[in-house]
XYZ file of C-alpha atoms in Angstrom:
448
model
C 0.000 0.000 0.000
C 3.149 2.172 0.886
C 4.273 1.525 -2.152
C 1.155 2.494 -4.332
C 1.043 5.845 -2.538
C 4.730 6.605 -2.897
C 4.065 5.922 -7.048
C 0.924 8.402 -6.971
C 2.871 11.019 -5.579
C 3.964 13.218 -8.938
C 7.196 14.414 -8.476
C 7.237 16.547 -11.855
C 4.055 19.004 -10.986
C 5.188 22.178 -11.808
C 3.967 23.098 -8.471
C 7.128 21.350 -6.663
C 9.444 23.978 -7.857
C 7.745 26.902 -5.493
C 6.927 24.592 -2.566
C 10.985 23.849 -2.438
C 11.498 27.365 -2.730
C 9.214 27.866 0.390
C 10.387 24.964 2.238
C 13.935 26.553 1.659
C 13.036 29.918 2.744
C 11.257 28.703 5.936
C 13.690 26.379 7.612
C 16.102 29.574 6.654
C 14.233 32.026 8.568
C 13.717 29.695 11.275
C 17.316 29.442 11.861
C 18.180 32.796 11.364
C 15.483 33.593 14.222
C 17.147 31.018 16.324
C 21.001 31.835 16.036
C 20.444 35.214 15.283
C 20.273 36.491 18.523
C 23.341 34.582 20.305
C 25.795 35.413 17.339
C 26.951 39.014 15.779
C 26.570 39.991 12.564
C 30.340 39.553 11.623
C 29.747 35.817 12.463
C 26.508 35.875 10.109
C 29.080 37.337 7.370
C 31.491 34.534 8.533
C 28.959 31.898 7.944
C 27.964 33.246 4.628
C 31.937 32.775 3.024
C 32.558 30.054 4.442
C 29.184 28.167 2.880
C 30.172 30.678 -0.482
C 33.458 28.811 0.038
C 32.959 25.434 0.683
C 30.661 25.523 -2.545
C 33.237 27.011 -4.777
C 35.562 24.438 -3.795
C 33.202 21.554 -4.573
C 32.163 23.515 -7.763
C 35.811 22.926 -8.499
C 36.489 19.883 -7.603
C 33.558 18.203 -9.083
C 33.979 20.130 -12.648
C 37.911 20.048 -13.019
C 39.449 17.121 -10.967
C 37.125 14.715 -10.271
C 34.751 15.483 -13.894
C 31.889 13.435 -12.383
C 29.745 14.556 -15.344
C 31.130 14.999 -18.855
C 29.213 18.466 -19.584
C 30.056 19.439 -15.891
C 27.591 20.009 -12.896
C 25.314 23.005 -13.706
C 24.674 26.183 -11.362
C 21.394 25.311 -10.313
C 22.830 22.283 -8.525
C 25.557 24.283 -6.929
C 22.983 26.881 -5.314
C 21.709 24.805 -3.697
C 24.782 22.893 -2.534
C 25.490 26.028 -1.193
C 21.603 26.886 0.297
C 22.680 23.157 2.631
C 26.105 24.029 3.271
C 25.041 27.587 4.718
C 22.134 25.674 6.571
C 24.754 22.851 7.839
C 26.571 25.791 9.337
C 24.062 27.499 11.234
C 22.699 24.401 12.724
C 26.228 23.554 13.796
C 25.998 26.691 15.818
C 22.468 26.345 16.558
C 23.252 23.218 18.585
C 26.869 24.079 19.840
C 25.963 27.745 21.492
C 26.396 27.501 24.990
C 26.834 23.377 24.456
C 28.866 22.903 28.011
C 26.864 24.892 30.286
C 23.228 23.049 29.119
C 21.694 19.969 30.357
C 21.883 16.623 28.959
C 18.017 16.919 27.980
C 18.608 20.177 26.334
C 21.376 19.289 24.418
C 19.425 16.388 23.274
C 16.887 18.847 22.142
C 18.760 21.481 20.433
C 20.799 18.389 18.755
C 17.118 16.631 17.860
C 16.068 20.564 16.455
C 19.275 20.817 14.196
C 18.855 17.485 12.843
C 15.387 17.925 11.862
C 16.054 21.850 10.258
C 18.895 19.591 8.198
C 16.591 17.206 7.315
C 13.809 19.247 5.881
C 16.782 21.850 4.382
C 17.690 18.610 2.447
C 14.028 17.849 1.526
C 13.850 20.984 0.071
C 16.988 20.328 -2.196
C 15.965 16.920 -3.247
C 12.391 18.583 -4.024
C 14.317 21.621 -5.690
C 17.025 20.052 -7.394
C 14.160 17.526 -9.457
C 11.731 20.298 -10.025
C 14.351 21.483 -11.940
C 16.297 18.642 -13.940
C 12.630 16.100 -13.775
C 14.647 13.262 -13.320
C 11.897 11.108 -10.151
C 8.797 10.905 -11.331
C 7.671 9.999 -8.583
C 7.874 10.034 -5.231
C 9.182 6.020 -5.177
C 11.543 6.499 -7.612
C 13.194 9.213 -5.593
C 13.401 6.515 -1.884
C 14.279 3.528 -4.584
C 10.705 1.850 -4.533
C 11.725 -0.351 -7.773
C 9.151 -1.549 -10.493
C 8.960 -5.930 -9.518
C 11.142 -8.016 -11.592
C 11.236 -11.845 -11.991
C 14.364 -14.004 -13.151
C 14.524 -15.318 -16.960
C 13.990 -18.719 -15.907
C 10.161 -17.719 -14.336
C 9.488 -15.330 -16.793
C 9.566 -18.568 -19.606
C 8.400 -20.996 -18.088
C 5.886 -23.017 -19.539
C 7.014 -21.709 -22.764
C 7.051 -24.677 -26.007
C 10.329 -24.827 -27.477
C 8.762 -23.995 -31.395
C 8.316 -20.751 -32.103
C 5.095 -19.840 -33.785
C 5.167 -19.719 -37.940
C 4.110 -17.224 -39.592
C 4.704 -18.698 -42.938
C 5.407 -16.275 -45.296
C 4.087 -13.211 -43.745
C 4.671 -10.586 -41.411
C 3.850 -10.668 -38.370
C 1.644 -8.214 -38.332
C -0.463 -9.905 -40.881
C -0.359 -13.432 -39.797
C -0.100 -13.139 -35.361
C -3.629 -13.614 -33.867
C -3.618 -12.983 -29.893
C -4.551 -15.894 -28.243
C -6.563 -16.248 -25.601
C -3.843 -17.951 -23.083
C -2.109 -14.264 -23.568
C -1.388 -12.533 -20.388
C -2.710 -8.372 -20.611
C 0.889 -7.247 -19.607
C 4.135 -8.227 -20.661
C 7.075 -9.482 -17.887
C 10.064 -7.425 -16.944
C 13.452 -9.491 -16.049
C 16.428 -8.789 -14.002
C 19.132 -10.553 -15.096
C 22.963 -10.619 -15.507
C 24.586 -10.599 -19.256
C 28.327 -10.666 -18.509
C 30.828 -9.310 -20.448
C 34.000 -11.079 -21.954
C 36.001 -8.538 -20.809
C 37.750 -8.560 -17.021
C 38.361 -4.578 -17.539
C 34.522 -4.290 -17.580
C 31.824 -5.256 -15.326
C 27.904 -4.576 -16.479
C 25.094 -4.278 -13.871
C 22.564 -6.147 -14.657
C 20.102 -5.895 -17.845
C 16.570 -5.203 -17.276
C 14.537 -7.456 -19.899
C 11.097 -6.819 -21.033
C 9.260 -9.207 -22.669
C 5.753 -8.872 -24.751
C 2.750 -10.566 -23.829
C 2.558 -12.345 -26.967
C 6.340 -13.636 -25.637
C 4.580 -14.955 -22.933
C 2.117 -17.114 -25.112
C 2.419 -21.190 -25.474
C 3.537 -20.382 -28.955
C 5.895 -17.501 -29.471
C 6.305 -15.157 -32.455
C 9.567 -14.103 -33.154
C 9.869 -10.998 -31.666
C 12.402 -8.198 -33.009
C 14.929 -6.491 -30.310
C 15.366 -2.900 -28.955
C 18.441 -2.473 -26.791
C 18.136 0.548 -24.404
C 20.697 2.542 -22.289
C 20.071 5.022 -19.827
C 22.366 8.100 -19.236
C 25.419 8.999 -17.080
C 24.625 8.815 -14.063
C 22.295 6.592 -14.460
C 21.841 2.696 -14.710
C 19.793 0.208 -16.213
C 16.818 0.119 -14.264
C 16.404 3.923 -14.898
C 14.198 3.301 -17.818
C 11.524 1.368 -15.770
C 11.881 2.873 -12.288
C 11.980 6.260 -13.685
C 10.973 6.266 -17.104
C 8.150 4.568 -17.072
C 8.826 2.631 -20.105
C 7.071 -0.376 -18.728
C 3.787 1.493 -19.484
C 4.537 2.542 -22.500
C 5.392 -1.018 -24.147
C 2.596 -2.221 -22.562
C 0.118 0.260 -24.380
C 1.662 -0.796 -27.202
C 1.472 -4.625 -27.158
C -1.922 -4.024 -26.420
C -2.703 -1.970 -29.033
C -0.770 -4.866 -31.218
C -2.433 -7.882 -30.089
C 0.347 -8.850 -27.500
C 3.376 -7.830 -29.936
C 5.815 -5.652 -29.004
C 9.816 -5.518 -29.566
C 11.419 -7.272 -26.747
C 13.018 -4.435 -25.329
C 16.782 -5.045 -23.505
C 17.904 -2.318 -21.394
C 21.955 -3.019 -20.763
C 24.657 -1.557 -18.852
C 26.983 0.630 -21.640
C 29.187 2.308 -18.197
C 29.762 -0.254 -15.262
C 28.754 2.387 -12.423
C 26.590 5.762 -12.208
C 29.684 7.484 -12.305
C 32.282 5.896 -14.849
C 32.351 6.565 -18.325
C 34.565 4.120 -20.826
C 33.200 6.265 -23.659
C 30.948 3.227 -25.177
C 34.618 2.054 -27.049
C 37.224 -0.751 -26.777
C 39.415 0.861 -24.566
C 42.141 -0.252 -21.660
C 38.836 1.383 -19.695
C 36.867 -1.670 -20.859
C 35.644 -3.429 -24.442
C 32.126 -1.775 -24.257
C 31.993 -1.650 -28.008
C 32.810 -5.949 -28.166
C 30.123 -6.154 -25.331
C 26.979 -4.416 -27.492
C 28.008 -5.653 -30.826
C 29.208 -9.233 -29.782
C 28.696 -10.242 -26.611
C 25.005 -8.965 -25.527
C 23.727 -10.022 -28.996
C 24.972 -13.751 -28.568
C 23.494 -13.937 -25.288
C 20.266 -12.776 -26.364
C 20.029 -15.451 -28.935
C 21.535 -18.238 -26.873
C 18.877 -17.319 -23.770
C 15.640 -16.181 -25.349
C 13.447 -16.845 -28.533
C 13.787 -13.563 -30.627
C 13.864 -12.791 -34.405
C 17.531 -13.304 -35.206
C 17.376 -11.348 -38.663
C 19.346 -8.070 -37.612
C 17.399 -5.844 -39.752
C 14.857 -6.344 -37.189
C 17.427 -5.340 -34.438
C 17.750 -1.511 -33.347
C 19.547 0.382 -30.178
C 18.146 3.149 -28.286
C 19.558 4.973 -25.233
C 19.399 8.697 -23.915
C 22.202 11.189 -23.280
C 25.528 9.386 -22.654
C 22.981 6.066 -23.795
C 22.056 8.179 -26.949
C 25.755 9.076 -28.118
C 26.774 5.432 -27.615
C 23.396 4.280 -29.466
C 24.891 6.449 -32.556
C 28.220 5.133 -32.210
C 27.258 1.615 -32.033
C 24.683 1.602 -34.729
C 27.654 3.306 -37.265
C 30.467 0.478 -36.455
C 27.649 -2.136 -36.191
C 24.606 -1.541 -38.669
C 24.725 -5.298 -39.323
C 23.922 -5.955 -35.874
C 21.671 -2.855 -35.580
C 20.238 -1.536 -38.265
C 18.564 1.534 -36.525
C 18.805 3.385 -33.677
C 17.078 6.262 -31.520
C 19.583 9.015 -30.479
C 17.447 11.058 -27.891
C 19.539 14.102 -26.270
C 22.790 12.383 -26.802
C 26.126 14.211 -26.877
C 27.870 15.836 -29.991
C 30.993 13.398 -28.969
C 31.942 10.596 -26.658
C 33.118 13.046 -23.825
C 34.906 13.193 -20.325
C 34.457 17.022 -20.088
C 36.400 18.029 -23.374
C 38.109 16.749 -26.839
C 41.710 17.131 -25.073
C 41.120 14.932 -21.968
C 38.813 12.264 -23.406
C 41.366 11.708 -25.998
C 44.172 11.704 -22.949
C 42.245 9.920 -20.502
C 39.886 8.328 -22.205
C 41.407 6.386 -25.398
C 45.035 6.924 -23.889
C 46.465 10.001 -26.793
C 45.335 7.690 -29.277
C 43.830 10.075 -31.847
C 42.680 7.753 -34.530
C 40.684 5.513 -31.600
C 39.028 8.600 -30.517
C 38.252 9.158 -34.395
C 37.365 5.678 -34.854
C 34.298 5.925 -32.254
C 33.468 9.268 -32.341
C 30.265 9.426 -34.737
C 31.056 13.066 -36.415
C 34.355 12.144 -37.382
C 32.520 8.940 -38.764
C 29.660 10.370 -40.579
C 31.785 13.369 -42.416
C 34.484 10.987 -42.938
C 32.589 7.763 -44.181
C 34.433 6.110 -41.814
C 31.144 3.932 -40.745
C 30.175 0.906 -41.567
C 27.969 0.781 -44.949
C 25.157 1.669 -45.957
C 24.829 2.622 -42.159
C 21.752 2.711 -39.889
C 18.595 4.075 -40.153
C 18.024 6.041 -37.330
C 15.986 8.913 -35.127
C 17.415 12.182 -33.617
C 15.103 13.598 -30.769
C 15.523 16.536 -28.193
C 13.910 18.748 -26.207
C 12.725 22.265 -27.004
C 14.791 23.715 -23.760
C 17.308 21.581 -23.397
C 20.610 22.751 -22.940
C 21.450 25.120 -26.073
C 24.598 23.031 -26.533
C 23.076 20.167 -26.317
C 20.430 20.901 -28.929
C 23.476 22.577 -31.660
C 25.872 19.839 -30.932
C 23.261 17.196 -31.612
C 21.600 18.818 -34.787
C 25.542 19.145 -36.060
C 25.552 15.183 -35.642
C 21.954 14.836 -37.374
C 23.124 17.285 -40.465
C 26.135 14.873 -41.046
C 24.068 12.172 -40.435
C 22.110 13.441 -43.545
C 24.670 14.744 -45.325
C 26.106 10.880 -45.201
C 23.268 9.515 -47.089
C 21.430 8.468 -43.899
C 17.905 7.442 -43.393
C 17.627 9.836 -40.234
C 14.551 11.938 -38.905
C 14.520 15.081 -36.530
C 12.328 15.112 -33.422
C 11.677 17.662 -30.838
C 9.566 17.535 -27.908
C 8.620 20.178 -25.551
C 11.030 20.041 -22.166
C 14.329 19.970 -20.742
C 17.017 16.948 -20.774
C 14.190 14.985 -18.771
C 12.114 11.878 -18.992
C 9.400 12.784 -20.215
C 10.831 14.068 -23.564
C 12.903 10.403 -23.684
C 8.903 8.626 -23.043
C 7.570 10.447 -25.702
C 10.318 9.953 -28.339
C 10.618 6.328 -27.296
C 6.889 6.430 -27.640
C 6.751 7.888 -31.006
C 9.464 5.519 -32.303
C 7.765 2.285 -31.539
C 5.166 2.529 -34.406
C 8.604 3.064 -36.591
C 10.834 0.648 -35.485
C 7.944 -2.550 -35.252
C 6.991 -1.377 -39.038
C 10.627 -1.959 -39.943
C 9.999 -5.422 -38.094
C 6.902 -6.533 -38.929
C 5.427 -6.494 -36.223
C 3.007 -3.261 -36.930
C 1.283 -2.217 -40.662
C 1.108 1.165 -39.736
């Protein structure tokens, strides 16, 4: 019941943005009120630098040494690193004023009071912080309330070993849904290891039709997903809502849907091997080798590649395009939404560096601009679909329509999509919404 509530709870009402605003403000004033008589107004100023500089420095650090993100942390998040750090100070003095000379129940108390003024300063940052950058939908997404998941072996059991024949026809023409078909299709946790000791996937998050689920399954074609950096597999159910979305379809389909794979293209929220065969890890042998064999060793699925595409968003999105180009026998689409202009680890001299170790021509080698206006991919290349939204990051949205021209310009079967939003989930639901129709008419599995 908990965890029905915690999913009705919208986290992306516009109405969030003010009430963390408020919240903000009010533990603020509280604590001003409080300390502000027992301290002077030099110590206020004190208090002020030192939060001013304990944010600067993590600015810093997080943007030049460390490079947690490749475009960087943005301002928004460091206000309000700053708003806690301010707030951390004040309750430190808040409960250490006069510390010696009170009573064991009073320290208690004032300890109790600074705690909670930290906690709710922190709900207002979490509230704040996804108000502006939409990434929990809802409220159990943001405390980790995951979507159920059942192992491969459950999820087929039952299952006859012959596929169903569709003669000569497509899918679409010949599948009937039967009436054993479950309404919903399963999802599947499971592990698809890579080859590669340097690299170490989470595990894949599996979705499977209902018509997959059926005594006699069709042939179903694959979409493999990636989620962004940070970010991990289980992104696209827990906080996408994709799970919904392929449902709706199948439905709509009688049961048929691709059978979607969402893998791990990074090996941890915060690493980044730049989707390539690197000394950071083979990611580029795991996608276009590894998780294709497993898929056909472990599940029934149409194994004519033409009926194969790869999908992801941001960091997922640029290695979607990069994979597609070296591997359009493997996949011979893809859906690039908000991805990156360039594999990156915060800019062209570093990721080269770091990244493919001063190796030049690897960095060209995977980095799909250099590909596309060099014909340096692998022909005739993938069909594919470029999608952003409206007020995304102006980089973002030149960098990625500089890819999308080249694409073009390359002879390309590409398309252009905008949605209205930020670099957020619901434009990546939508696009992934609108490209299902596309991608299971180039399988078969859909007339129109």
């Amino acid at each position: 019941m908990l965890g029905d509530f915690a999913r009705s709870v919208d986290l992306r009402a516009d109405y969030w943005g003010p009430v963390s605003l408020a919240l903000a403000a009010v533990v603020a004033l509280i604590l001003l009120w409080k300390v502000g008589r027992n301290i002077t107004l030099r110590s206020h100023a004190l208090l002020v630098v030192s939060a001013v500089a304990i944010t600067g420095l993590s600015a810093f650090i997080g943007n030049n040494v460390v490079h947690l993100v490749a475009e960087g942390i943005t301002l928004p998040t460091w206000l309000w690193v700053g708003y806690v750090s301010l707030i951390l100070l004040y309750v430190i003095v808040l409960v250490g004023t006069n510390w010696s000379s009170r009573s064991v129940p009073a320290r208690g108390v004032r300890l109790l009071a600074g705690l909670v003024a930290l906690g709710f300063a922190l709900t207002a940052t979490g509230l704040g912080l996804n108000a502006y950058y939409r990434g929990y939908p809802s409220l159990a997404a943001a405390l980790g309330v995951t979507v159920p998941t059942s192992s491969l072996d459950e999820a087929q059991a039952g299952a006859q070993s012959h596929p169903f024949d569709a003669g000569n026809q497509s899918l679409a023409v010949a599948w009937k849904a039967p009436s054993d078909m479950p309404t919903e299709g399963a999802l599947v946790k499971t592990s698809i290891p890579s080859q590669d000791s340097t690299f170490t996937p989470r595990d894949a998050y599996i979705y499977l039709p209902p018509a997959y689920m059926t005594s006699q399954r069709p042939l179903l074609p694959v979409l493999v997903l990636m989620a962004g950096q940070p970010g991990s597999p289980g992104d696209w159910f827990n906080m996408g809502g994709v799970h919904d979305i392929l449902n709706t379809f199948a439905s709509e389909h009688q049961g048929l849907a691709p059978v979607v794979v969402v893998v791990d293209q990074n090996g941890g929220d915060w690493s980044n091997p730049l989707c390539s065969d690197t000394s950071h890890g083979k990611v580029a042998s795991y996608l276009q080798q590894t998780v294709p064999t497993w898929l056909k060793n472990n599940l029934q699925v149409d194994t004519n590649h033409a009926h194969w595409s790869i999908g992801g968003l941001s960091n997922g999105g640029t290695c979607a395009l990069q994979t597609a180009l070296r591997a359009p026998q493997i996949y011979s689409a893809f859906i690039d939404m908000s991805g990156e202009g360039h594999p990156s680890i915060g800019n062209l001299e570093r990721t080269i560096a770091q990244g493919f170790d001063g190796n030049q021509a690897a960095f060209d080698a995977n980095d799909p601009l250099t590909m596309l206006q060099k014909g340096r991919f692998t022909q005739p290349g993938p069909a594919g679909i470029f999608s952003i939204g409206t007020k995304d990051n102006a980089n973002y949205r030149k960098d990625l329509h500089t890819v999308y021209d080249a694409a073009k310009a390359a002879g390309l079967d590409v398309q252009w999509n905008t949605y209205e939003g930020k670099h957020e989930w619901k434009v990546w639901e939508a696009t992934l919404a609108d490209s299902l129709p596309w991608l299971s008419k180039r399988a078969g599995i859909s007339s129109s």
